[in-house]
XYZ file of C-alpha atoms in Angstrom:
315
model
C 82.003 148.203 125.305
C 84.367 148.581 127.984
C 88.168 146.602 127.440
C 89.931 146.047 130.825
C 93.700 145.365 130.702
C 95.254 142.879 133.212
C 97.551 144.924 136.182
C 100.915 145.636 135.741
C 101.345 143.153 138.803
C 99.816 140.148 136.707
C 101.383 141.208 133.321
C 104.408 140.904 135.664
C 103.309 137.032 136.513
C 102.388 136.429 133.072
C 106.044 137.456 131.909
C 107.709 135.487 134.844
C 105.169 132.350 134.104
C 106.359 132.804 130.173
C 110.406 132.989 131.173
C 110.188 129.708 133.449
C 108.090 128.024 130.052
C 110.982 129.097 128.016
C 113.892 127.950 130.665
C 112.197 125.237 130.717
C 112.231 124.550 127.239
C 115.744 125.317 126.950
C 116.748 122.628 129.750
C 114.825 119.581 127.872
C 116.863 120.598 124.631
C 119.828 120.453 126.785
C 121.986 122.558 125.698
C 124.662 121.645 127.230
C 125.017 119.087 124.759
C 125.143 121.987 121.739
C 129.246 121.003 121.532
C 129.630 118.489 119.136
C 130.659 120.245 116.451
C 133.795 122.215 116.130
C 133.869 124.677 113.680
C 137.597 125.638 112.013
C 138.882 127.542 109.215
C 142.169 127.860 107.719
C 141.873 131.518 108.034
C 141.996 130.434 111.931
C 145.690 129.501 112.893
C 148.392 127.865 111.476
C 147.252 124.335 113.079
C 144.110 124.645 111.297
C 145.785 125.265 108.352
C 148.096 122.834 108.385
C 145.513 120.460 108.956
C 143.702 121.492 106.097
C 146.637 121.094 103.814
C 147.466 117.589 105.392
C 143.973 116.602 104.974
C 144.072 117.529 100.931
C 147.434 115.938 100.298
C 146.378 112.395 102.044
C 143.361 112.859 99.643
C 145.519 113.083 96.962
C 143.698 116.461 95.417
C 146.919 118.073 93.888
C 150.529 118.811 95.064
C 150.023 120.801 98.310
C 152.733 123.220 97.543
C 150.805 124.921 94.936
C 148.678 125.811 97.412
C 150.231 126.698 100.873
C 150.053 130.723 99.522
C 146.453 130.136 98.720
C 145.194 128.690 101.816
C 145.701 131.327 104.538
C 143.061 133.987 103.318
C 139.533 133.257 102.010
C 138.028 135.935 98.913
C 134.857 137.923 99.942
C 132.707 134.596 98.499
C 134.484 132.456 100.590
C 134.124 134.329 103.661
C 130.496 134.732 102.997
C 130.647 130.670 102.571
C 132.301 130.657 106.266
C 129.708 132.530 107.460
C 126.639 130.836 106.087
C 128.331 127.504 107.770
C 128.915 128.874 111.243
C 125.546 130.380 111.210
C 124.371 126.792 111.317
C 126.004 125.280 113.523
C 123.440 125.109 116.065
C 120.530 123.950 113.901
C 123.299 121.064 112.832
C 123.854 120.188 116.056
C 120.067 119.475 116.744
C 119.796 117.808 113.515
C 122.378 114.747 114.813
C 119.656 112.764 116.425
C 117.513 112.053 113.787
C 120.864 111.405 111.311
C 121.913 108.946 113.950
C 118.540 107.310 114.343
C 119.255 104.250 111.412
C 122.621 103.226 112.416
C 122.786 102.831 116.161
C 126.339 103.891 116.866
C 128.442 106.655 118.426
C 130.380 109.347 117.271
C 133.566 110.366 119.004
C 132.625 112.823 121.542
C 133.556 115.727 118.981
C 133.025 116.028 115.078
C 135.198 118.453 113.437
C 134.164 120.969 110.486
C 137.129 122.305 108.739
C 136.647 124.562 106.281
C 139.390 125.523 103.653
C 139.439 126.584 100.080
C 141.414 125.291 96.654
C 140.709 121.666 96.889
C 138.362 119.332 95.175
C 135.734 118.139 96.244
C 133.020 120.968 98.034
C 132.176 118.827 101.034
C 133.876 115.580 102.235
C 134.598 113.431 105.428
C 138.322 112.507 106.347
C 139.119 109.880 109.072
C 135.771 109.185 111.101
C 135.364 112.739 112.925
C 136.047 115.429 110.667
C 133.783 117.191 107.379
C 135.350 119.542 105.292
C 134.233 122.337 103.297
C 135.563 123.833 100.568
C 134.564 127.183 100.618
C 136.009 127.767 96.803
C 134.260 125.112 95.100
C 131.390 125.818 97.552
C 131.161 128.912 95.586
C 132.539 127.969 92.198
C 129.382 125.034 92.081
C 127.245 126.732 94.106
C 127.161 130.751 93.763
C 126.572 133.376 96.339
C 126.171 131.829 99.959
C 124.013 134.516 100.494
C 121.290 133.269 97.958
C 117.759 132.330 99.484
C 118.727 128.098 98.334
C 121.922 128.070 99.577
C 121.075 127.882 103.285
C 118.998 124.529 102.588
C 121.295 123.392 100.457
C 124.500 123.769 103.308
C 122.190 121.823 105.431
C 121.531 119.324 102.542
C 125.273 118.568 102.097
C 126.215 118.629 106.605
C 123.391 115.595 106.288
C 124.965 114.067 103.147
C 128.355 114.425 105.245
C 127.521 113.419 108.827
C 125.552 110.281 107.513
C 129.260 108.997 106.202
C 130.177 109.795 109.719
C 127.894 107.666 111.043
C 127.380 105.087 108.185
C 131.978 104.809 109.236
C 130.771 104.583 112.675
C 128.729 101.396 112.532
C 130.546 99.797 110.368
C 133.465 99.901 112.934
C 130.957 98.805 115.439
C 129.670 95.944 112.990
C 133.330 94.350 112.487
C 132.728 94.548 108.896
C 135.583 93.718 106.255
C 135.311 94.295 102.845
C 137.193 91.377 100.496
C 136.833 91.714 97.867
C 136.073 94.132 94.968
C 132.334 93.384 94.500
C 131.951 93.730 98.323
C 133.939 97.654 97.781
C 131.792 98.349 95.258
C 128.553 97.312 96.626
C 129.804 99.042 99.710
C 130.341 102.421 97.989
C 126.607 101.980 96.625
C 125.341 102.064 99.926
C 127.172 104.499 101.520
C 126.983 107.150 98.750
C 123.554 105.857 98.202
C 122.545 106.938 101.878
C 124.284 110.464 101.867
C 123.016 111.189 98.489
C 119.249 109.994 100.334
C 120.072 112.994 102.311
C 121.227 115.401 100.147
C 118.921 115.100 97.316
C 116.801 118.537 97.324
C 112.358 118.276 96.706
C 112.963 118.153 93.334
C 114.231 114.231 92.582
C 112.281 113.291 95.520
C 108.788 110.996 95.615
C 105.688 112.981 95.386
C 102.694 110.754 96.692
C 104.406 107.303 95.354
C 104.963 108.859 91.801
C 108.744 109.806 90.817
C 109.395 113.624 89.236
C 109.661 113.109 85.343
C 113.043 114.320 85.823
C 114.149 111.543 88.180
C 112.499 108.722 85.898
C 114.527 110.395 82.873
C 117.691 109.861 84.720
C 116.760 106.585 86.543
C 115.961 105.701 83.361
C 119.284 106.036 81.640
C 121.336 105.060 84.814
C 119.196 101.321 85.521
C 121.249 100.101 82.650
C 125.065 100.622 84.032
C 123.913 99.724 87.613
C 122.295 96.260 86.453
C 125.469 96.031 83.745
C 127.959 96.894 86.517
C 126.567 94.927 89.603
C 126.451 91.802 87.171
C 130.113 92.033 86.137
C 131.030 92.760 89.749
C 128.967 89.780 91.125
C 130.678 87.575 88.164
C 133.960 89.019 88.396
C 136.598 86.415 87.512
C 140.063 88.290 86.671
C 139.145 92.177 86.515
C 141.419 93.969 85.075
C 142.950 97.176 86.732
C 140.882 99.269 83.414
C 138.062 97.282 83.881
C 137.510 97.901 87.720
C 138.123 101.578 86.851
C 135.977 101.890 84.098
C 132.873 100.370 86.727
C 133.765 102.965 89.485
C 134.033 105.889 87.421
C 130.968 107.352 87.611
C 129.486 105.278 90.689
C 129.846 108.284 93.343
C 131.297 110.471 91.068
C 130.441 113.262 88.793
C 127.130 115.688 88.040
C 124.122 113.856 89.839
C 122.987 112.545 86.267
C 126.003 110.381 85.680
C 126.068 108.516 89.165
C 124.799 105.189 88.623
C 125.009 103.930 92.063
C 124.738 106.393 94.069
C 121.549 108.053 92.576
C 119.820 105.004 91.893
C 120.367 104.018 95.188
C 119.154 107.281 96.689
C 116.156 107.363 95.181
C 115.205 103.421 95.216
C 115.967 104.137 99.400
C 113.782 107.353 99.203
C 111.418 105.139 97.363
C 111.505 102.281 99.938
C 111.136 104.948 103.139
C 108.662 106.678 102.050
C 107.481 109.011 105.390
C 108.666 106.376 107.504
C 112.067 106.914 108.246
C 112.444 104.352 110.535
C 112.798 101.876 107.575
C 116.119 103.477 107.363
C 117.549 101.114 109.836
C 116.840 98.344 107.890
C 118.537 100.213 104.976
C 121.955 99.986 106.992
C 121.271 97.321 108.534
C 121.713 95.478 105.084
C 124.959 96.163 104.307
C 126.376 95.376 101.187
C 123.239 93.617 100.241
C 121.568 96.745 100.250
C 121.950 97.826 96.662
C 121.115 94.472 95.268
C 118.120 94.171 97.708
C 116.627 97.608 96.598
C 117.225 96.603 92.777
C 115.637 94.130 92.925
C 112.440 95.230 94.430
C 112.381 98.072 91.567
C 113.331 96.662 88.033
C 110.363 95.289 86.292
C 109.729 91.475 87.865
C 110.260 90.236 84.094
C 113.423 91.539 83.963
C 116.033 89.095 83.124
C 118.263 90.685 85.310
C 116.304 89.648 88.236
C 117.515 85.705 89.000
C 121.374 87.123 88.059
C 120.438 89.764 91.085
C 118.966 86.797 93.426
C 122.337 84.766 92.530
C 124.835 87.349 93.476
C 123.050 87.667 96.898
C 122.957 84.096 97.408
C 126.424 84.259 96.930
């Protein structure tokens, strides 16, 4: 059998063909547009720095001084946290579409990712165009950067984060005012709700319209305070100051097991969407009414929780 090889001159064309296919490519995912996201660091300059430090005293995380000496130089593990974040930053940027898809509203030109160390919190939104990451508790919660689930996971929590960004975005667009405590409450429900949807690795996560047994074990202990909670809220006469606190505690809060409305949420939404993610918009689209909507289309239809649920949103 004889095996003929093209000519040098049409291996040539083949290559050229192949490079115009790929320019191509490159032009329709315009990548021009690849700017969206800033990436800083404290270890940058002293504005980024400062920033930081601003940032975690208007949050209210500890008394900054303790930590100006802290905040200048990241440990080997932090550094390696650094680097697994700028090493997405493209993949991030393509992933903004499809995050913005369900709420219909812009973004300042530029989002900001700051990334510092010796806060609180290991990821976080401040004002309504900057994430931060804490590269210490990214580590303390979280382990090596370097390990094979940490790269999904980064992504997980820049999904978790930039939905806030864009859940802040349209309500800004959507004039919308929130009076009174059962309206912040049922807000926070939501909005964690959303970027915990996002967040939430295979694991808690539908499998052909059956939950995990791990989900139903916690959905199962959570359904309680969120039905308990949402009916004080929507009956709320004279709250005290403990009372209101003791009902927010653990809403957003906490080890995923202990958030009762932002896990419920999450996985009633995950639930609802299914593979079409385009049910999202209706999601946000919602509001506040969200959580009670979604409640009440999973407890049991017996449940006598159900015509306090349809009162409160007639309300």
């Amino acid at each position: 059998m004889i095996v003929t090889y093209p000519s040098i001159l049409l291996r040539i064309c083949i290559l050229l063909s192949l490079l115009v296919a790929w320019s191509n490519t490159f032009a329709q995912l315009d990548v021009k547009h690849f700017d969206t996201l800033v990436l800083r660091s404290v270890t940058e300059s002293d504005s980024a720095n400062a920033e930081w430090r601003h940032i975690l005293a208007t949050r209210n995380n500890h008394s900054v001084d303790s930590t100006t000496q802290l905040l200048t130089t990241f440990t080997i593990g932090e550094r390696n946290w650094f680097a697994l974040i700028a090493s997405r930053q493209v993949a991030w940027e393509l992933m903004l579409d499809s995050l913005a898809r369900p709420f219909e509203a812009n973004l300042p030109s530029k989002v900001t990712i700051i990334v510092g160390s010796h806060g609180v919190d290991d990821a976080f939104t401040f004002d309504g165009s900057t994430i931060g990451f804490d590269a210490s508790i990214l580590e303390k919660n979280y382990g090596n950067a370097n390990s094979a689930e940490n790269t999904e996971r980064i992504d997980r929590l820049f999904a978790h984060e930039m939905t806030h960004l864009f859940h802040k975005a349209w309500v800004k667009s959507e004039h919308m005012e929130l009076r009174t405590f059962k309206d912040s409450v049922l807000w926070e429900c939501i909005y964690e709700g959303l970027g915990t949807y996002r967040s939430l690795s295979s694991k808690w996560l539908p499998q052909e319209d059956s939950l995990p047994a791990v989900t139903e074990v916690v959905l199962d202990a959570l359904l309680p305070e969120f039905l308990a909670n949402i009916e004080k809220v929507c009956n709320a006469g004279n709250l005290t100051v403990t009372q209101k606190a003791d009902i927010t505690r653990n809403l957003s809060r906490g080890t995923i097991s202990k958030k009762w409305g932002a896990f419920t949420v999450a996985i009633w939404i995950a639930r609802f969407v299914g593979e079409d993610e385009g049910k999202l918009k209706l999601v946000v689209e919602s509001g506040i009414n969200s959580p009670i909507l979604l409640a009440i289309r999973n407890i049991p239809f017996n449940s006598p929780y159900k015509p306090l649920l349809m009162e409160c949103l007639a309300r």
